Short mmCIF file of C-alpha atoms in Angstrom, two decimals:
data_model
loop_
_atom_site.label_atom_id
_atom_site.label_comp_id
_atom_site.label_asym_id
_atom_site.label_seq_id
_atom_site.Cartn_x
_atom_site.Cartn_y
_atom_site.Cartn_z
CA UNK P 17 135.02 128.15 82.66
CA UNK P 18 135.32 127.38 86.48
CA UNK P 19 136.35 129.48 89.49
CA UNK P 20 138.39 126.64 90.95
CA UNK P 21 140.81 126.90 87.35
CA UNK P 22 142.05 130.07 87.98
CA UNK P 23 142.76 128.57 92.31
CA UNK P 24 146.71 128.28 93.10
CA UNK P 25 148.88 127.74 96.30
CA UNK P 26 150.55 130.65 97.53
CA UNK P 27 152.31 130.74 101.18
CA UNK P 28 151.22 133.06 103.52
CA UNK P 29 154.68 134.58 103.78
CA UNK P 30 154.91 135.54 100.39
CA UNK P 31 151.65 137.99 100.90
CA UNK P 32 153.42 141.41 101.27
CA UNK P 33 152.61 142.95 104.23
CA UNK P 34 154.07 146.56 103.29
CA UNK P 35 155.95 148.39 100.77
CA UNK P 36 159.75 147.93 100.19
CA UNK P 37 161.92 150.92 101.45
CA UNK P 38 162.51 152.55 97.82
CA UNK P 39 159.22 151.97 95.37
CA UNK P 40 161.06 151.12 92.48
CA UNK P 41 163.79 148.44 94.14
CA UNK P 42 160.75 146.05 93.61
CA UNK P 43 161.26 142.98 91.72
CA UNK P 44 160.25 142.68 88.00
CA UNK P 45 159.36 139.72 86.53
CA UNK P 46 159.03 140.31 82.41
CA UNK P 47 156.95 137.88 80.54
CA UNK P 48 156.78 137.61 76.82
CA UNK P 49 154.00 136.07 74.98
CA UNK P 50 155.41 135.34 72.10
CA UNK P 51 158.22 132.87 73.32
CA UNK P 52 156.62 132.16 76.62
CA UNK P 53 160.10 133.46 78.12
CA UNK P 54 160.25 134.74 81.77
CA UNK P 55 163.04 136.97 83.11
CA UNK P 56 164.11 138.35 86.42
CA UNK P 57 164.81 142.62 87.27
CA UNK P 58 164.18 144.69 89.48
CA UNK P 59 161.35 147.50 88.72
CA UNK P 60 164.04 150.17 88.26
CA UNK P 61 165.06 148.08 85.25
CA UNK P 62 161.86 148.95 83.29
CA UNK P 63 163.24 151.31 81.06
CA UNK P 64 165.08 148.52 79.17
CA UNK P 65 161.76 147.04 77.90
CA UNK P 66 160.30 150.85 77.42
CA UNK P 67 161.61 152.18 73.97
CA UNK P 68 160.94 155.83 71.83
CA UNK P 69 157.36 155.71 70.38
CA UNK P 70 156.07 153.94 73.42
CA UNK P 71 152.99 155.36 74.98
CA UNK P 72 152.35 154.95 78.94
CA UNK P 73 148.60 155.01 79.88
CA UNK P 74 148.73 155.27 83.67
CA UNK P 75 145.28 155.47 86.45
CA UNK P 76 145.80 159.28 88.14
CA UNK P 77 142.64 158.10 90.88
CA UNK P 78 143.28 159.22 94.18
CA UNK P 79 142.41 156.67 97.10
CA UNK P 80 140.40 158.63 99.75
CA UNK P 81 140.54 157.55 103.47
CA UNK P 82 137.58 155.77 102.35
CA UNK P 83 136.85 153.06 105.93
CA UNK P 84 135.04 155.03 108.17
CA UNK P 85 133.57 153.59 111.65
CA UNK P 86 130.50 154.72 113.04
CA UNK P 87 127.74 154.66 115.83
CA UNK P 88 124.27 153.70 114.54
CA UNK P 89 122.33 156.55 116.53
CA UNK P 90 119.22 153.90 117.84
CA UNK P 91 121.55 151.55 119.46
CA UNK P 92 124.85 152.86 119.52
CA UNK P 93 125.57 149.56 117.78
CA UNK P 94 129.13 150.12 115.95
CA UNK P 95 129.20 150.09 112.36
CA UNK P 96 132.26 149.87 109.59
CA UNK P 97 131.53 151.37 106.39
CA UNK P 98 133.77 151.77 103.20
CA UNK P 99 133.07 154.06 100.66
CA UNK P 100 132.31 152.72 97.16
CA UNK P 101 131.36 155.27 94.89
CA UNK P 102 130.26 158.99 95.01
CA UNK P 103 126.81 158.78 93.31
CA UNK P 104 126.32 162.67 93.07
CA UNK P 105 126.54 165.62 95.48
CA UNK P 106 126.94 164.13 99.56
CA UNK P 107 125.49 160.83 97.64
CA UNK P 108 127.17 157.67 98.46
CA UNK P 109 127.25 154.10 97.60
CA UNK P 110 128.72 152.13 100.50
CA UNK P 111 129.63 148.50 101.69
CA UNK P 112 128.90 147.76 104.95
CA UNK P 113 130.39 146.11 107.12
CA UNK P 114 127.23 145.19 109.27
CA UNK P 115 124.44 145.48 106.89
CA UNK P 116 122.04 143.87 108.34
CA UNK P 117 121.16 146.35 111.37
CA UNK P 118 120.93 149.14 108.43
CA UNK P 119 117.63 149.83 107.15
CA UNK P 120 116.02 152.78 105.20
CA UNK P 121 116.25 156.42 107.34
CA UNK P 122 118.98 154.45 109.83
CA UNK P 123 121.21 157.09 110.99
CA UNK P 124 125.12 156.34 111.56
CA UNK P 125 127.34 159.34 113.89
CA UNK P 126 130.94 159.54 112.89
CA UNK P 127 133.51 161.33 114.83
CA UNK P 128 130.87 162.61 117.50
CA UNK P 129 128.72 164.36 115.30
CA UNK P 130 131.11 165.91 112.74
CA UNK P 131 129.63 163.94 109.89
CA UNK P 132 126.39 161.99 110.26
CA UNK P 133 124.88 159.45 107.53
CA UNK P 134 121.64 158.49 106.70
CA UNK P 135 120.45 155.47 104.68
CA UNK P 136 118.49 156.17 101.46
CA UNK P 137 118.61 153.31 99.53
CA UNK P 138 119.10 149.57 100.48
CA UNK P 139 120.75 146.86 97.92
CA UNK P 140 122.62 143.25 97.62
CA UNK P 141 125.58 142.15 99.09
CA UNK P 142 125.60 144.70 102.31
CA UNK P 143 125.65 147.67 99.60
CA UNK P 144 124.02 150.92 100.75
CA UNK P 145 123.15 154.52 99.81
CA UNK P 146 123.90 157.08 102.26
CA UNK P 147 123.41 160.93 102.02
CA UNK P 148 125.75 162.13 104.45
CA UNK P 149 125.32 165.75 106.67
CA UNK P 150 128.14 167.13 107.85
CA UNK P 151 128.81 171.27 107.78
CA UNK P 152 132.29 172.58 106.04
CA UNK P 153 134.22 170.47 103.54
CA UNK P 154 133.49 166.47 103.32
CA UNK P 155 137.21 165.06 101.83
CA UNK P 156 138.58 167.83 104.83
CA UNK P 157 136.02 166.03 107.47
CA UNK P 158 137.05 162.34 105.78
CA UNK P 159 140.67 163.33 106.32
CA UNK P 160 140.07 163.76 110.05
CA UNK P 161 137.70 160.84 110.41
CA UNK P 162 138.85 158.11 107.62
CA UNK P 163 141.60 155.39 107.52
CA UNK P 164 143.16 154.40 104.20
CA UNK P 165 141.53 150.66 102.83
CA UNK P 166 143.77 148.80 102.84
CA UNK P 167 143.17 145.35 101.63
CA UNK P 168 142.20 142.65 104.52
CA UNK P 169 145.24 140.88 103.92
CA UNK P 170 147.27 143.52 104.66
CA UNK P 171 147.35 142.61 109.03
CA UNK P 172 150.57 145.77 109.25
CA UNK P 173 150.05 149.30 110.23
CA UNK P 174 150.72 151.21 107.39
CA UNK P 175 152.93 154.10 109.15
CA UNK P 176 153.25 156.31 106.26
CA UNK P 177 149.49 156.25 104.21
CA UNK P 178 151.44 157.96 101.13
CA UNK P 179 152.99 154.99 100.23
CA UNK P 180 149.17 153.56 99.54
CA UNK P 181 149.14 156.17 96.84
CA UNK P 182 150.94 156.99 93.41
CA UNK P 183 153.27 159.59 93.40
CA UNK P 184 150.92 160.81 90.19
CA UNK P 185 147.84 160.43 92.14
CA UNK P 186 145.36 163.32 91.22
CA UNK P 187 142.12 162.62 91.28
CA UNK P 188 140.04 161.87 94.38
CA UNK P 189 137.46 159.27 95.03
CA UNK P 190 139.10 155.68 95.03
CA UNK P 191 138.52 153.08 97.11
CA UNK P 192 141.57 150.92 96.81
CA UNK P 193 144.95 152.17 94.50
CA UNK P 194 145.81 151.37 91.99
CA UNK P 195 148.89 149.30 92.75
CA UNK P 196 150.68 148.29 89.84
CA UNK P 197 151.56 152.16 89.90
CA UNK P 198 152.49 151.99 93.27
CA UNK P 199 156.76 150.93 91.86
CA UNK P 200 156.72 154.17 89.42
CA UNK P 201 159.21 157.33 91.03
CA UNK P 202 159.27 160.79 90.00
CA UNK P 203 163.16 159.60 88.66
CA UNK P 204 161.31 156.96 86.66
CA UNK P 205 158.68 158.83 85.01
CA UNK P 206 161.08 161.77 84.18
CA UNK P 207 163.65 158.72 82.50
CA UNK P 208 160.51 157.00 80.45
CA UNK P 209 159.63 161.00 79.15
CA UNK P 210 163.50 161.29 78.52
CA UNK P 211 163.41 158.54 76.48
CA UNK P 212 160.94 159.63 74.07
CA UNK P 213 157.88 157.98 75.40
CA UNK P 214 154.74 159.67 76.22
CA UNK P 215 153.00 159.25 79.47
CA UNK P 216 148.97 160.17 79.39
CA UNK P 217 146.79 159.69 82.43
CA UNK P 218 143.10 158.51 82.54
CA UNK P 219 140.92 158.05 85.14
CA UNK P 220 139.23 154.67 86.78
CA UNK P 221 137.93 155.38 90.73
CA UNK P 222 138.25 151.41 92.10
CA UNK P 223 136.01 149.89 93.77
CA UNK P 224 133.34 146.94 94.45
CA UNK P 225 134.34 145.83 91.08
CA UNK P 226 137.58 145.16 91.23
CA UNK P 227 138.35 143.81 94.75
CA UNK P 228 134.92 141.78 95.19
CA UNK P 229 135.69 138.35 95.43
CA UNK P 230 134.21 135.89 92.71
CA UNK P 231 131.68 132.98 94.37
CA UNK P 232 130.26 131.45 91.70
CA UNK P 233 131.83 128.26 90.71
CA UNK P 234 130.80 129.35 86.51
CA UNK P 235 132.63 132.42 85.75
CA UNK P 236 130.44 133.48 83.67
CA UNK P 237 128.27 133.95 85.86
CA UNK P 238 129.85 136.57 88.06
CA UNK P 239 128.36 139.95 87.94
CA UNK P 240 131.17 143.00 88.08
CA UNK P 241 129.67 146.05 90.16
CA UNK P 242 130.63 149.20 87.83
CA UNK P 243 132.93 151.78 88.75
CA UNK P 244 133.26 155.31 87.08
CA UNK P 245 135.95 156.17 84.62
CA UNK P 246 136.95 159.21 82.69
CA UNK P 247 139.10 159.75 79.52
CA UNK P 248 139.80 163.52 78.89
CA UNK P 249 139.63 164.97 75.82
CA UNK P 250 143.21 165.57 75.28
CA UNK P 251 144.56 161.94 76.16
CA UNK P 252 141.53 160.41 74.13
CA UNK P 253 142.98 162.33 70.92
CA UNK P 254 146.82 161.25 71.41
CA UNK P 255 145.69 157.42 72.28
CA UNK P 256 143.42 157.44 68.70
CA UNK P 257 146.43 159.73 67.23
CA UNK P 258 148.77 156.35 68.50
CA UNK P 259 146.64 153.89 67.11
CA UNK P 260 146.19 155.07 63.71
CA UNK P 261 150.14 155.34 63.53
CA UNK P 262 150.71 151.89 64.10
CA UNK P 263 151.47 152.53 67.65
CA UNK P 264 153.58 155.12 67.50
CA UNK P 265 153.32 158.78 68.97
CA UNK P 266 154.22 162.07 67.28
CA UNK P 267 154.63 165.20 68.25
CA UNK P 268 156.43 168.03 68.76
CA UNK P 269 157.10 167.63 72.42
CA UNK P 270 159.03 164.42 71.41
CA UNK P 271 159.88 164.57 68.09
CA UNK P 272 163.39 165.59 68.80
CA UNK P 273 164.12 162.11 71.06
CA UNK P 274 162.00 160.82 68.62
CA UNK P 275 164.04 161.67 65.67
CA UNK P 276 167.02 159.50 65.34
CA UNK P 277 164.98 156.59 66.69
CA UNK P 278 163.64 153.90 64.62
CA UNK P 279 159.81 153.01 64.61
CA UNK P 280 160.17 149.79 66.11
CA UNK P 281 158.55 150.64 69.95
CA UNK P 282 154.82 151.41 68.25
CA UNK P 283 152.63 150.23 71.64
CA UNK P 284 150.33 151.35 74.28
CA UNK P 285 151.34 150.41 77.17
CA UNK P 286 148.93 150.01 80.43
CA UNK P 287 149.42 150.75 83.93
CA UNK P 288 147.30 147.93 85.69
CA UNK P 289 144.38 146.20 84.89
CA UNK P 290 142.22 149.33 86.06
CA UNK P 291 144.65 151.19 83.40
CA UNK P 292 142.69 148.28 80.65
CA UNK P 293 139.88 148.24 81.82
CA UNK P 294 139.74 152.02 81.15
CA UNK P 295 140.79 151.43 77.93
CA UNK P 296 139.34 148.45 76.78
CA UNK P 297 135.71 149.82 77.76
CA UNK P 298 136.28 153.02 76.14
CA UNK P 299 137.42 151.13 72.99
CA UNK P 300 134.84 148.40 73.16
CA UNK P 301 131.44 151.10 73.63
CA UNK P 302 132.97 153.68 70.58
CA UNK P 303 135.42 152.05 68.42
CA UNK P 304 138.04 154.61 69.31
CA UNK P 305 138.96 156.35 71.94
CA UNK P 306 136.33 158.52 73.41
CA UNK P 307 136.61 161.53 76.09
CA UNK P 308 133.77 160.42 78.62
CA UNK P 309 133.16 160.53 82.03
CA UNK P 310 130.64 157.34 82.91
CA UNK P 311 131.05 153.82 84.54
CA UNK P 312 132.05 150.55 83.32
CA UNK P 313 131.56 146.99 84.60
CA UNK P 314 133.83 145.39 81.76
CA UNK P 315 134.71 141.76 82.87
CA UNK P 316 137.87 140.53 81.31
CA UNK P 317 138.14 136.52 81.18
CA UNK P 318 140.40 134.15 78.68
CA UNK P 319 138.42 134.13 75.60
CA UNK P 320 138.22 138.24 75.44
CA UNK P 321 140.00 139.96 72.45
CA UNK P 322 141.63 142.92 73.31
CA UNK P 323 141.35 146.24 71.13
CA UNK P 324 143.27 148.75 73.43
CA UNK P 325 146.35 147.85 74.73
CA UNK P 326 149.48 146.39 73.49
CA UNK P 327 151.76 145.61 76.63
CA UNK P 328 151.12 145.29 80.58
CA UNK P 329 152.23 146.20 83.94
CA UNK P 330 150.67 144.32 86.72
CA UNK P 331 151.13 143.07 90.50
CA UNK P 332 151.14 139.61 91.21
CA UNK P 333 147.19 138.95 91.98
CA UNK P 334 144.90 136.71 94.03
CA UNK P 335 143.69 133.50 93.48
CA UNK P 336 140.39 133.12 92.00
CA UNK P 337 139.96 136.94 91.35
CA UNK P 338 138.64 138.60 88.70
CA UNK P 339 142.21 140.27 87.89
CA UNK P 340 144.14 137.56 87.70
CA UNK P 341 141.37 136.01 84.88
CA UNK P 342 142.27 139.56 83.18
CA UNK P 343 145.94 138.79 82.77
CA UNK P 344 144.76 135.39 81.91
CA UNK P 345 142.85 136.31 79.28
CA UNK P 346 146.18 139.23 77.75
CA UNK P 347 148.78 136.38 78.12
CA UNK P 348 147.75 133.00 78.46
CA UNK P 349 146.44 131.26 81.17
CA UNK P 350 148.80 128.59 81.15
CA UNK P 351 151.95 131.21 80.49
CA UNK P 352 150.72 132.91 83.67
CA UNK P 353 150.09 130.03 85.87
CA UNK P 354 153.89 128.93 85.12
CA UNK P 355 154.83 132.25 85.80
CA UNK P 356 152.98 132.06 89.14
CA UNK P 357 154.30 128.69 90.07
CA UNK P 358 158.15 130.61 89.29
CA UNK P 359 156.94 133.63 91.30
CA UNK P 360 156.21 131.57 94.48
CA UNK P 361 159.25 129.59 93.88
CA UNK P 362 161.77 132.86 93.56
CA UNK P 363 160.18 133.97 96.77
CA UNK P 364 158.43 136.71 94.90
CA UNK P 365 155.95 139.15 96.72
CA UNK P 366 152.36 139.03 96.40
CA UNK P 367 149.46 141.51 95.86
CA UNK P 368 148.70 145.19 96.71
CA UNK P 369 152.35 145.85 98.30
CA UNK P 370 154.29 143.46 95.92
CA UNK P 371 157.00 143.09 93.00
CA UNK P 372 155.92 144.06 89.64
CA UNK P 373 155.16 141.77 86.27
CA UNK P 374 155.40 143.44 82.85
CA UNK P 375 153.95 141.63 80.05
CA UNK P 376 155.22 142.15 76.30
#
């Protein structure tokens, strides 16, 4: 399987550059697998795919203002670091933006002193461990000191950093969001519980793995950097509970919307490919549905059979990237490149800050 399959054209213009106005006035493009059809919304329109029985697994991460720039204290030399991945207490994995003039015990100054990090561990690909110093509370200290990550492609000021989160976002220690969330409102997800569908929240913290760009030509040879992931107890039990129903979820908080509705919406339903991934690695280790807290560096590419998920809500994604081999590998990847080569046609908007794709 080669990188350069999974390559398309896309026009700079259609790369979105920031959110639209309202989240949910984003386009929808539905795809269905079994008749290859393609049709046209708007995200606001999602309920009409959604029915009673229907179970919503969304990704509650929080992004932190995770880019922070810094002196290195021997040379004043500046230095751009991104937070990866909280390895335990003041313990962080980082990329770096300069890695080269960081070796062990270098020392990098943020913010004049306020928090101060010192190298601990060197690795591959401009990846280091820092312990950082600092005195009070570090996420109150990264809120002064940290920008939101937003994606290189993004050129725009983002004026209101919000919009680079969910409106469910509860968890902190994300690198990047989790964007195919970004279209849900409050409206929404009080319509899809209206309707008799259950929404449960689990927990994937993106970061090298997801956004790191594959550059080997063999697929199989690219090596996905693992990010952590937790499944609570509660949502673990109604996912398995879902599964051994046929798809379908029962109880008593719904059973009333649930009651004069037939049992024909029996799915699981993911929020983003961090959503599966989640899923499919939780499935894929235990065989069900397991509570866990631990990390994951599942790569999903054509030829993978999934266990977890039924349906999907996605962005549009970049070429060559390991997501876009992910949807690939749910649909087809001839159904999604002609749904790509329609996308670009219709003018549709691309990546983090883009229209929406659901795929039945």
């Amino acid at each position: 399987m080669k990188l350069s399959e999974f390559d398309f054209e896309l026009p700079e213009e259609l790369i979105a550059q920031h959110p639209v106005e309202k989240r949910d006035t984003s386009r929808l493009m539905v795809v269905n697998r079994e008749n290859g059809n393609i049709e046209h919304r708007h995200f606001y329109d999602i309920l009409d795919y959604l029915k009673p029985g229907d179970v919503l697994v969304r990704n509650n991460t929080k992004v932190i203002p995770a880019r922070l720039f810094g002196i290195k204290e021997e040379t004043n030399g500046h230095v751009e670091v991104l937070l990866l991945k909280e390895l335990k207490k003041d313990t962080w994995e980082c990329l770096c933006g300069n890695a080269r003039i960081i070796k062990m015990n270098t020392v990098i100054t943020f913010g004049e002193g306020l928090l101060k990090a010192k190298c601990i561990e060197i690795k591959d690909e401009g990846i280091r461990v820092f312990e950082m110093m600092y005195d009070g509370i570090f996420y109150e200290i990264l809120d002064q000191l940290g920008t939101m990550p937003l994606p290189p492609y993004i050129k725009e000021k983002l004026e209101d950093k919000n919009r680079y989160q969910t409106v469910y976002a509860k968890i902190e220690g994300s690198a990047a969001a989790p964007t195919a969330g970004l279209h849900f409102t409050e409206e929404i997800n009080q319509k899809i519980k209206d309707k008799g569908i259950e929404i449960l929240d689990v927990c994937l913290h993106v970061g090298l793995g997801t956004f790191r760009p594959v550059k080997e030509e063999n697929v199989l040879d690219h090596h996905m950097h693992s990010e952590f992931y937790r499944i609570e107890e509660d949502a673990a039990n109604m996912i398995n509970e879902t599964k051994k129903n046929g798809g379908r979820m029962i109880s008593e908080e719904v059973a009333d919307k649930l009651s004069k509705a037939k049992a024909n919406g029996q799915r699981i339903i993911a929020v983003g490919t961090t959503s599966t991934r989640t899923l499919e690695a939780n499935m894929k280790k235990y065989g069900k549905f397991t509570a866990t807290s631990e990390n994951t560096d599942i790569f999903i590419y054509p030829g993978y059979k999934f266990e977890a998920i039924d349906c999907l809500i996605t962005n549009f994604h970049l070429p060559k990237s390991t997501l876009l081999m992910l949807i690939s590998a749910f649909a087809s990847k001839e159904l999604i490149f002609k749904a790509y080569k329609e996308a670009v046609k219709e003018k549709y908007r691309f990546f983090s800050f883009g229209d929406s794709m659901m795929i039945l």
